[in-house]
XYZ file of C-alpha atoms in Angstrom:
689
model
C 58.667 159.060 138.172
C 58.766 156.563 141.059
C 62.062 155.834 142.762
C 63.509 152.969 140.684
C 63.951 149.529 142.138
C 66.293 149.173 145.045
C 69.513 147.175 144.755
C 71.284 145.984 147.879
C 74.597 144.685 146.639
C 76.909 145.811 143.886
C 77.348 142.939 141.431
C 80.312 144.082 139.369
C 83.035 142.994 141.758
C 83.840 139.819 143.632
C 85.130 141.879 146.512
C 81.633 142.729 147.716
C 80.255 140.816 150.667
C 76.809 140.816 152.226
C 76.962 142.806 155.423
C 74.699 141.936 158.332
C 72.237 144.797 158.773
C 73.189 147.043 161.657
C 69.790 147.550 163.262
C 68.424 150.213 165.549
C 68.165 147.631 168.335
C 71.842 146.824 167.893
C 72.868 150.416 168.631
C 72.222 150.237 172.380
C 73.960 146.873 172.778
C 77.007 148.068 170.823
C 77.185 151.204 172.965
C 76.961 149.116 176.113
C 79.870 146.936 174.978
C 81.935 150.018 174.075
C 81.722 151.471 177.578
C 81.576 155.101 178.624
C 82.006 157.685 175.898
C 85.036 159.922 176.293
C 83.454 163.192 175.246
C 85.187 165.912 177.233
C 86.582 169.223 176.021
C 88.399 168.788 172.696
C 88.099 165.014 173.042
C 89.572 163.012 170.182
C 87.645 160.244 168.429
C 87.194 158.578 165.049
C 84.578 156.321 163.516
C 86.418 153.102 164.337
C 85.261 153.543 167.935
C 81.614 153.473 166.885
C 81.291 150.992 164.000
C 80.036 147.425 164.176
C 82.120 144.682 162.606
C 79.574 142.025 161.697
C 79.508 140.359 158.270
C 77.367 137.501 157.038
C 80.279 135.174 156.335
C 83.897 134.721 157.268
C 85.212 136.645 154.277
C 86.674 139.958 155.479
C 85.828 143.180 153.736
C 88.495 144.776 151.612
C 90.202 147.983 152.602
C 89.814 151.045 150.397
C 92.243 151.846 147.629
C 94.891 154.451 148.258
C 94.393 157.811 146.541
C 97.844 159.328 146.779
C 97.928 159.801 142.994
C 95.045 162.304 143.032
C 95.770 164.144 146.270
C 96.807 167.737 145.659
C 100.194 169.050 146.631
C 98.451 171.241 149.201
C 96.803 168.220 150.785
C 99.968 166.126 150.760
C 101.901 168.890 152.485
C 99.448 169.355 155.359
C 100.704 168.199 158.738
C 98.609 167.650 161.874
C 98.013 170.716 164.003
C 100.477 170.714 166.868
C 98.005 172.370 169.215
C 95.090 170.138 168.223
C 97.318 167.106 168.549
C 98.141 167.913 172.159
C 94.459 167.637 173.075
C 94.741 163.829 173.215
C 96.456 164.179 176.612
C 93.605 166.133 178.196
C 91.804 162.938 179.182
C 94.671 161.739 181.390
C 93.522 161.627 185.058
C 94.885 164.432 187.201
C 96.603 166.232 184.320
C 96.995 170.000 184.763
C 97.092 171.693 181.366
C 99.270 174.738 180.922
C 99.436 174.081 177.183
C 96.541 175.021 174.925
C 94.587 178.239 175.035
C 91.312 176.689 176.169
C 89.340 179.363 178.072
C 87.856 178.548 181.446
C 84.159 177.779 181.194
C 83.416 180.141 184.080
C 83.820 182.959 181.589
C 81.214 181.540 179.168
C 78.176 183.797 179.801
C 75.624 181.082 178.966
C 74.575 178.884 181.861
C 71.676 176.958 180.372
C 70.130 176.203 176.984
C 66.475 175.193 176.599
C 64.916 173.866 173.376
C 61.298 172.928 172.727
C 61.160 170.102 170.217
C 58.573 167.627 168.877
C 57.836 164.316 170.507
C 57.706 161.257 168.239
C 55.461 160.986 166.220
C 53.790 164.367 166.796
C 56.052 166.377 164.486
C 53.855 169.170 163.209
C 54.481 172.753 164.256
C 51.055 172.855 165.910
C 51.694 169.639 167.858
C 55.104 170.891 168.951
C 53.553 174.037 170.392
C 51.027 172.080 172.412
C 52.749 168.773 173.234
C 56.451 169.445 172.572
C 59.132 168.766 175.139
C 61.756 171.119 176.549
C 65.302 169.783 176.329
C 67.780 171.485 178.618
C 71.543 171.618 178.610
C 73.435 173.111 181.522
C 77.023 174.238 181.719
C 78.223 171.366 183.936
C 75.819 168.494 183.154
C 78.654 166.016 182.528
C 80.400 166.695 185.841
C 77.050 166.517 187.638
C 76.129 163.194 185.988
C 73.173 164.649 184.091
C 74.320 163.907 180.577
C 77.174 163.246 178.152
C 77.362 166.652 176.463
C 77.049 170.087 178.019
C 77.800 173.760 177.490
C 81.240 173.546 179.096
C 82.247 171.218 176.225
C 80.169 172.719 173.440
C 81.258 176.323 173.988
C 84.960 175.511 174.016
C 87.331 174.549 171.207
C 86.810 171.202 169.541
C 88.643 168.995 167.069
C 88.359 168.957 163.297
C 86.263 165.782 163.026
C 83.613 167.109 165.411
C 82.564 166.103 168.894
C 82.641 162.398 169.808
C 78.968 162.651 170.744
C 77.846 163.666 167.255
C 80.518 161.643 165.460
C 79.142 158.537 167.147
C 75.613 159.345 166.032
C 76.457 160.003 162.367
C 78.712 156.921 162.172
C 75.878 154.739 163.445
C 73.466 156.498 161.085
C 75.691 155.814 158.061
C 75.922 152.152 158.995
C 72.158 151.891 159.484
C 71.332 153.541 156.152
C 74.234 152.928 153.758
C 76.327 150.015 155.081
C 79.544 150.832 153.192
C 80.923 147.557 151.793
C 84.601 148.173 152.534
C 86.369 148.090 155.866
C 88.140 151.363 156.583
C 85.423 153.963 156.043
C 85.274 156.923 158.385
C 83.022 159.920 159.005
C 83.764 163.513 159.895
C 81.470 166.356 160.859
C 81.586 169.392 158.534
C 80.094 172.873 158.545
C 77.808 171.877 155.677
C 78.138 170.506 152.167
C 79.258 173.793 150.609
C 82.290 173.864 152.878
C 82.919 170.141 152.424
C 82.835 170.572 148.641
C 85.289 173.462 148.678
C 87.669 171.432 150.843
C 87.249 168.377 148.611
C 88.226 170.415 145.539
C 91.335 171.608 147.373
C 92.195 168.061 148.473
C 91.730 166.348 145.126
C 92.597 168.834 142.367
C 95.267 171.214 141.164
C 94.591 174.499 139.327
C 94.072 173.891 135.615
C 92.518 170.447 136.034
C 88.984 169.429 135.031
C 85.997 168.260 137.027
C 83.035 166.365 135.569
C 79.562 167.579 136.549
C 76.027 167.210 135.231
C 75.416 169.646 132.362
C 73.023 171.499 134.675
C 74.412 171.456 138.183
C 74.368 173.172 141.559
C 75.496 176.677 140.691
C 77.638 177.045 143.805
C 79.695 174.016 142.757
C 80.711 175.734 139.504
C 81.179 179.067 141.260
C 83.442 177.361 143.794
C 85.516 175.518 141.201
C 86.263 178.275 138.707
C 88.023 180.765 141.032
C 90.247 177.860 142.040
C 91.413 177.621 138.420
C 89.388 174.478 137.713
C 87.581 173.726 134.459
C 84.139 172.132 134.418
C 83.054 169.604 131.793
C 79.303 169.061 131.634
C 77.961 165.528 131.129
C 74.674 165.133 129.289
C 71.580 164.258 131.282
C 68.214 162.612 130.942
C 65.400 162.122 133.458
C 67.683 160.021 135.676
C 70.524 162.501 135.758
C 73.912 162.180 134.124
C 74.331 159.725 131.260
C 77.062 157.145 131.880
C 77.482 156.554 128.146
C 78.370 160.199 127.580
C 80.643 160.223 130.608
C 82.443 157.209 129.165
C 82.581 158.851 125.727
C 84.105 162.047 127.106
C 86.721 160.169 129.114
C 87.542 157.577 126.454
C 87.994 160.243 123.796
C 89.933 162.689 125.948
C 92.731 164.232 123.897
C 95.145 166.265 126.007
C 96.572 167.978 122.945
C 93.134 169.050 121.704
C 92.281 170.162 125.221
C 95.266 172.476 125.460
C 97.339 170.050 127.510
C 94.695 169.571 130.211
C 94.790 166.097 131.707
C 91.883 163.677 131.673
C 89.467 164.390 134.554
C 89.718 162.196 137.620
C 86.888 163.758 139.648
C 83.096 163.622 139.257
C 80.738 165.862 141.232
C 77.142 164.640 141.189
C 73.828 165.168 143.004
C 72.048 161.834 142.417
C 68.730 162.383 144.262
C 66.362 165.259 143.483
C 69.213 166.891 141.610
C 69.577 170.631 141.964
C 68.315 172.148 139.688
C 66.616 169.527 137.475
C 64.998 167.341 140.136
C 66.358 164.241 138.360
C 66.894 161.082 140.417
C 69.228 158.302 139.306
C 67.843 154.780 139.600
C 69.776 151.848 141.049
C 70.925 150.525 137.676
C 71.965 153.983 136.511
C 74.106 154.373 139.629
C 75.793 151.036 139.042
C 76.532 152.084 135.464
C 78.027 155.421 136.527
C 80.107 153.679 139.185
C 81.353 151.177 136.599
C 82.455 154.025 134.306
C 84.201 155.677 137.254
C 86.098 152.456 137.960
C 87.016 152.020 134.302
C 88.571 155.490 134.137
C 89.734 155.696 137.760
C 87.435 158.615 138.566
C 86.771 159.627 142.171
C 83.134 160.506 142.977
C 81.911 163.382 145.134
C 78.361 162.355 146.049
C 76.490 165.467 147.231
C 73.180 164.103 148.501
C 71.244 166.506 150.754
C 67.874 165.356 149.321
C 68.417 161.622 149.788
C 65.636 161.195 152.337
C 63.160 163.207 150.260
C 62.581 160.324 147.828
C 58.864 160.391 147.079
C 56.272 158.106 145.603
C 55.022 158.850 142.068
C 52.660 161.704 141.413
C 49.397 160.901 139.648
C 47.733 163.716 137.766
C 44.147 164.905 138.078
C 42.642 162.588 135.476
C 43.871 159.521 137.368
C 42.273 160.654 140.616
C 38.901 162.158 139.887
C 40.286 165.651 139.441
C 42.566 165.687 142.467
C 46.269 165.167 141.855
C 47.744 163.052 144.661
C 50.731 160.926 145.505
C 50.843 157.748 147.543
C 52.497 159.813 150.267
C 49.212 161.673 150.724
C 47.678 158.688 152.497
C 47.795 158.352 156.251
C 49.676 155.061 156.093
C 53.361 155.504 156.922
C 55.903 152.781 156.193
C 57.718 151.066 159.016
C 61.263 152.178 159.700
C 62.575 148.996 158.098
C 60.397 149.428 154.997
C 61.462 153.051 154.725
C 65.132 152.092 154.713
C 64.557 149.208 152.290
C 62.723 151.520 149.907
C 65.575 154.005 149.591
C 67.770 153.886 146.514
C 71.306 152.628 147.092
C 73.718 155.496 147.469
C 77.032 155.525 145.630
C 78.570 154.942 149.055
C 76.510 151.746 149.331
C 77.919 150.514 146.009
C 81.482 151.619 146.703
C 83.817 148.628 147.008
C 86.925 150.708 146.199
C 86.578 153.622 148.598
C 86.324 155.967 145.582
C 83.312 157.892 146.914
C 83.186 160.839 149.295
C 79.581 161.094 150.351
C 78.441 164.497 151.644
C 75.374 164.558 153.894
C 73.764 167.620 155.384
C 71.261 168.444 158.089
C 70.355 171.602 156.157
C 67.508 170.119 154.113
C 66.108 167.772 156.751
C 66.485 169.830 159.950
C 67.827 173.366 159.586
C 70.270 175.097 157.203
C 71.197 177.562 159.930
C 72.827 174.741 161.897
C 75.633 174.767 159.297
C 76.373 171.162 160.164
C 76.808 168.143 157.953
C 79.082 165.131 157.661
C 81.111 163.277 155.091
C 81.836 159.580 154.703
C 84.874 158.322 152.809
C 87.936 156.140 153.202
C 90.104 156.687 156.271
C 92.824 158.251 154.126
C 90.539 160.871 152.582
C 88.754 161.697 155.849
C 92.082 162.169 157.618
C 93.191 164.633 154.947
C 89.907 166.558 155.228
C 90.225 166.733 159.013
C 93.777 168.101 158.669
C 92.354 170.870 156.503
C 89.403 171.631 158.789
C 91.450 171.902 161.964
C 93.500 174.705 160.412
C 90.621 176.508 158.691
C 87.078 176.169 160.032
C 88.402 174.483 163.236
C 85.220 172.485 163.896
C 81.447 172.745 163.439
C 79.668 175.077 165.845
C 79.584 173.637 169.340
C 76.114 175.027 169.983
C 74.843 173.456 166.752
C 76.366 170.100 167.660
C 74.928 170.240 171.163
C 71.485 171.090 169.801
C 71.641 168.215 167.316
C 72.857 165.809 169.977
C 70.075 166.702 172.408
C 67.442 166.287 169.684
C 68.727 163.343 167.634
C 70.593 161.203 170.139
C 69.241 161.997 173.570
C 65.565 162.649 172.676
C 64.570 160.990 169.390
C 67.244 158.350 168.971
C 67.881 156.741 165.604
C 64.338 155.378 165.391
C 62.737 158.723 166.095
C 64.984 160.411 163.539
C 63.865 157.923 160.879
C 60.245 158.618 161.866
C 60.926 162.329 161.365
C 62.404 161.652 157.916
C 59.324 159.636 156.921
C 57.120 162.522 158.097
C 59.235 165.076 156.267
C 59.135 163.103 153.040
C 55.355 163.024 153.185
C 55.199 166.768 153.802
C 57.386 167.521 150.789
C 55.401 165.112 148.651
C 52.285 167.105 149.517
C 54.031 170.347 148.553
C 55.244 168.847 145.301
C 51.727 167.695 144.484
C 50.317 171.159 145.177
C 52.905 172.697 142.862
C 52.168 170.197 140.089
C 48.420 170.752 140.367
C 49.001 174.490 140.015
C 51.211 173.936 136.961
C 48.568 171.724 135.330
C 45.977 174.392 136.045
C 47.765 177.542 134.913
C 50.889 177.071 132.786
C 50.383 177.415 129.015
C 50.216 174.057 127.310
C 52.530 173.789 124.343
C 54.902 176.382 125.757
C 56.009 174.875 129.082
C 56.839 171.287 129.955
C 57.992 169.548 133.106
C 58.625 166.205 134.785
C 57.173 165.345 138.187
C 60.244 165.068 140.451
C 60.771 161.809 142.327
C 62.835 163.450 145.071
C 64.054 166.764 146.398
C 62.368 170.147 146.356
C 62.735 171.482 142.810
C 60.571 171.552 139.702
C 62.408 172.150 136.416
C 60.338 173.995 133.821
C 61.328 173.860 130.168
C 60.144 176.847 128.123
C 60.031 176.813 124.323
C 61.938 180.046 123.922
C 62.015 179.705 120.139
C 58.333 180.662 120.193
C 59.159 184.078 121.616
C 58.118 186.824 119.164
C 61.608 188.316 119.213
C 63.172 185.034 118.172
C 60.544 184.428 115.502
C 61.129 187.901 114.044
C 64.876 187.398 113.774
C 64.465 183.893 112.458
C 62.193 185.029 109.646
C 64.730 187.728 108.798
C 67.546 185.184 108.793
C 65.468 182.722 106.754
C 64.899 185.368 104.083
C 68.604 186.121 103.771
C 69.530 182.458 104.003
C 67.584 181.684 100.833
C 68.453 184.943 99.074
C 72.168 184.426 99.489
C 72.217 180.650 99.054
C 75.162 179.651 96.936
C 76.943 182.986 97.430
C 78.290 182.510 100.931
C 81.866 181.442 101.368
C 81.024 179.529 104.533
C 78.285 177.163 105.653
C 75.232 178.378 107.526
C 76.644 176.934 110.725
C 79.965 178.704 110.202
C 78.224 182.005 109.506
C 76.174 181.707 112.673
C 79.166 180.857 114.805
C 81.040 183.841 113.418
C 78.410 186.485 113.878
C 76.152 185.657 110.953
C 78.121 187.295 108.125
C 78.121 185.949 104.606
C 81.153 185.854 102.402
C 79.962 189.166 100.910
C 79.652 190.786 104.354
C 75.840 190.659 104.342
C 74.390 190.161 107.829
C 72.140 187.114 107.691
C 71.751 186.250 111.344
C 71.763 187.471 114.898
C 73.870 186.355 117.826
C 71.879 183.343 118.993
C 73.505 183.193 122.414
C 72.734 186.861 123.032
C 69.130 186.321 121.965
C 68.819 183.325 124.262
C 70.008 185.315 127.266
C 67.896 188.366 126.345
C 64.742 186.259 126.160
C 65.596 184.459 129.396
C 66.191 187.804 131.122
C 62.953 189.208 129.728
C 60.935 186.285 131.110
C 62.762 186.557 134.442
C 62.096 190.299 134.794
C 58.488 190.053 133.628
C 57.889 187.335 136.226
C 59.278 189.644 138.916
C 57.018 192.444 137.703
C 54.080 190.056 138.089
C 55.146 189.255 141.652
C 56.971 185.909 141.437
C 60.669 185.033 141.606
C 62.097 182.005 139.796
C 65.666 180.940 138.993
C 67.135 181.207 135.517
C 68.246 177.886 134.114
C 71.456 179.461 132.807
C 72.587 180.007 136.385
C 73.066 176.242 136.617
C 74.910 175.562 133.371
C 78.137 173.670 133.886
C 79.404 175.263 130.669
C 78.470 178.743 129.468
C 76.469 179.103 126.280
C 78.123 180.939 123.421
C 77.545 181.047 119.677
C 79.150 177.642 119.178
C 76.487 176.137 121.449
C 73.843 177.005 118.878
C 75.607 175.552 115.842
C 74.088 172.372 114.499
C 75.594 169.306 116.088
C 77.630 166.617 114.456
C 80.827 167.736 116.122
C 82.989 164.682 116.748
C 85.951 166.338 118.411
C 85.705 168.718 121.334
C 87.097 172.246 121.059
C 90.036 173.244 123.242
C 89.349 174.453 126.735
C 88.737 178.171 126.978
C 90.934 179.027 129.910
C 89.902 182.656 129.841
C 86.296 182.188 130.917
C 86.079 178.563 131.954
C 83.676 177.695 129.138
C 85.320 174.510 128.045
C 82.789 172.246 126.383
C 80.184 172.626 123.703
C 76.728 172.230 125.061
C 75.120 168.875 124.577
C 76.475 167.719 121.205
C 73.696 165.621 119.736
C 71.107 167.199 122.041
C 71.195 170.192 119.715
C 69.552 168.195 116.942
C 66.384 169.536 115.342
C 64.148 167.556 117.624
C 60.987 169.426 116.762
C 61.210 168.819 113.036
C 62.047 165.108 113.245
C 59.320 163.255 115.168
C 60.272 159.918 116.664
C 58.243 156.852 117.496
C 60.499 155.779 120.324
C 58.552 154.421 123.287
C 61.342 153.675 125.735
C 63.016 156.000 128.220
C 65.212 158.613 126.616
C 68.876 157.752 126.997
C 70.605 159.423 124.093
C 70.562 162.913 125.529
C 68.034 164.245 122.983
C 65.155 166.103 124.634
C 66.132 164.622 128.002
C 63.309 166.215 129.951
C 60.456 165.508 127.543
C 57.105 166.768 128.717
C 55.616 164.697 131.477
C 53.182 166.985 133.289
C 52.374 164.402 135.914
C 52.651 161.256 133.823
C 55.042 158.441 134.564
C 58.522 158.186 133.133
C 57.458 155.495 130.689
C 55.443 158.015 128.651
C 58.091 160.699 128.372
C 59.233 159.879 124.856
C 55.709 159.914 123.478
C 56.468 163.630 123.352
C 60.068 163.374 122.227
C 60.671 165.038 118.887
C 57.079 166.166 118.490
C 56.620 169.773 117.490
C 54.621 171.695 120.011
C 52.289 172.787 117.249
C 51.372 169.115 116.884
C 50.826 168.821 120.599
C 48.693 171.939 120.591
C 46.467 170.705 117.798
C 46.030 167.152 119.013
C 45.076 166.532 122.625
C 45.357 162.779 122.100
C 49.120 163.160 122.443
C 48.775 164.676 125.910
C 49.481 162.066 128.608
C 46.254 160.879 130.267
C 44.275 162.937 127.733
C 44.421 166.057 129.875
C 42.895 168.982 127.959
C 43.778 172.605 128.492
C 42.340 173.568 131.903
C 39.780 176.053 130.591
C 38.536 173.610 127.987
C 39.342 175.874 125.037
C 41.635 175.235 122.121
C 45.344 175.123 122.885
C 47.367 178.295 122.450
C 49.532 177.963 119.359
C 52.255 180.161 117.960
C 53.267 179.605 114.327
C 56.769 178.161 114.209
C 58.780 178.224 111.021
C 59.879 174.807 109.761
C 63.478 173.866 110.392
C 65.872 173.867 107.467
C 69.387 172.790 106.694
C 71.829 175.065 108.494
C 69.092 176.434 110.736
C 69.620 177.201 114.415
C 69.018 174.006 116.394
C 67.098 173.811 119.640
C 69.081 174.821 122.713
C 66.723 174.391 125.622
C 65.693 177.071 128.107
C 64.743 176.221 131.663
C 63.575 177.916 134.835
C 63.916 176.344 138.268
C 61.125 176.589 140.791
C 60.938 175.214 144.308
C 58.106 173.923 146.469
C 60.187 174.077 149.657
C 59.059 177.275 151.357
C 55.795 178.710 150.064
C 52.478 177.487 151.440
C 50.233 175.624 148.946
C 48.025 178.656 148.325
C 51.112 180.842 147.837
C 52.520 178.304 145.383
C 49.333 178.447 143.346
C 49.507 182.238 143.337
C 53.149 182.107 142.264
C 52.490 179.667 139.423
C 49.534 181.746 138.252
C 51.726 184.856 138.191
C 54.434 182.970 136.289
C 51.818 181.905 133.756
C 50.747 185.546 133.370
C 54.364 186.534 132.782
C 54.796 183.866 130.113
C 51.594 184.861 128.345
C 52.717 188.488 128.405
C 56.166 187.719 127.032
C 54.996 185.246 124.394
C 51.931 187.310 123.357
C 49.461 184.548 124.212
C-alpha cells in the first residue's frame, strides 16, 4: 500500500491559515537574529525562543484551546520545583551560587568524549568505519570558545524540558516537518515515548476513566494504562488503522449507566504510521476524518509516531518484476530534501487547529533506542504541565545522550544532513521489508496465512486461519453433531450456550470454551515456532481488550456490555467483524471500511485488491489460483494445501482472527529468510500440512 496522497492544510475549519514554509536555509538566519544561545548549566529555555513567526497573510494564527477540563487532579496540583525554578538566576553575571546542589565539574571523572559518526551522505556502517569523522566534546569547550555544549553542562543537572541546545534543534525540526497551524505550540525533550505516554496518562486521566485505542495496539500502552486503573476501549481497524466511523459510533452511543457509571472517553491513543503491531498507515483523508470525530466529541489525541519517517514506497511482488520483488526505494535515486518532506503524510499535529494533539516523537527508531531521548509537541499549557511532572520525576533526559545528539545532529549533520539520513534509513528499511515479503511469498503456506505489505514502520502482521487447526476442527465436528442432535431441546440459543460454557438446557455439553481453544492454538503455534528456531510475537499480546467467550459469540450486539472492572476487559471484540466472513462471499471491490476482514490477504498486491479476497473461503482460494493477486501460484508449483473446513451454520462460532507479529528491523536478509522458512515449518507441523 503506497502512502496515500499528502494534504497540506486542514479544510474543516476557517481558523487554519497557510504558514510560510520554514526552510533549512532559514534556520541559520533565524539563529543569527536570535543572538548567542544561553546554554549553560541548568539553563532555562522554551520553544518560543526558537520558533519563526512567518505566515502567508496578515491573519494571525489562533491560540490553542484550554484543556483544564481534562487535566487530572494530580496535574492541576503540581507546582513548579522550587530548586529548579532558582536556576533561572544562574545566568546573571558575577552571581555566586550558594543555593542549589550542583556539583563542581572538577569532580566529573570524564574529561573528553569522542564519537566516530558518518559523514553526509556516506551513512553505511562500512563507510563510517573508513571515512567517518570523530566528534569530540571536552569538559570546558564553552568556556574555551570551542562550542556551545560541553561535558561541564551535560554531566550536571538540567531542567525538565531538556537542554536549550537540543530544545532548539527539535523545535526547528518540528517547524520544518510539521508546521503546527496554531500559535502557542511548544516542545519538550523526554526520556522516550514510553515515559512520555505514562506521564500523559497521569496528566489527562483519573483512575476509572476510559482511553480509546486501536483494537490491536502497542502492548506497553495497555500495560501502562491498566495498573493506573484505566479502562481501554478498542476501536475497529482496517488497512489504514482505526475506523473513524466506529470511533464515532462508540462515542455517540456511550451510555454511562450501561458502562457502570464510567464517563465517555476523552482521550485517544493512536500510532498512525506503521502501526505497532499491524503495520497499518492512516492516509491523509483518514486522519482528517479521525480528527473531525475527535473535535465532534472533544477527544484529545495522543499521537505516538516513532515510525513517521519510515514511510515507504509500495512493494511490488515477484510477478510484477520478473521474479524479483522490489520497491521503488530499491533504486539508487533518492528524493531531494524538499521532495522527501512534501511526500510525507500530514501528521495529526499538522492538522491540529485546536491544540488537541500531543505528538510524541522518538530518536529510538531512527537513531538509537539506548539514547532514551525523544520529544513531545503540544500546546503551551500541556507542555508546561508535562515539564512540571518531569522535573520532579525523571528530572531531565540524560545529559550524555543530549550532548551526543547535539554533536551529531546540530553541530555535524545539521537539519539537512539529518533529513538525508532519514531518506537513507527509509530506503534501508524498505529493502528489509522487501526481503521479508519475498521470503513470505516463497515459504508461507498459501490458504493458511495472509498479510498486507506495510507502507511504513518495521512490522509485518501475519493472519493465520486458526480455525483450520486440527484441534479446532475436531471440537467443531463434535459440537456440530450435538448441535443438530439436540436442536429444539435446548433452553437457550446456540450463542447463549457457547457464551455460558456450551451447556444445553438438559446439561449436555455441546461445545468447548472457544476462547481457551483460541489461546491454546496460539500458544501451540508460538511454542512450535520456538522449537523450530524462530521467535515471533503473539497477536493476543496486542489486544486492547482481552478475548473471552463473549468475543466468540455471533455478532449483532447493539448495546455494549458493562465494563469489567476486575480484569480491564471492557469491550466485546469487533462487533460486526465477527460475522461469518468465510461463508458469505462478497463482490465488493473497494477498500474495506466496515471492519469486516480488515486485513484481507494482500501478499504484495496493492490496497485496491484487498477486498477481492474479502469473504472468500480459503478453500476457494486454494482451489482457484485466479483469485490470487497477480496470479501468483504456490511457490513449488504444486496444488495448494487445503484443509477441509466445515460449512458455517446458524449459531456457529464466528471467525475471531488470529495474528502473529513479525519484524524486519534487526535480522539480516538471509536470517529473515531462514526465520520465515522455520515459521512455515512450524505452521505445517501444527496444521498437519
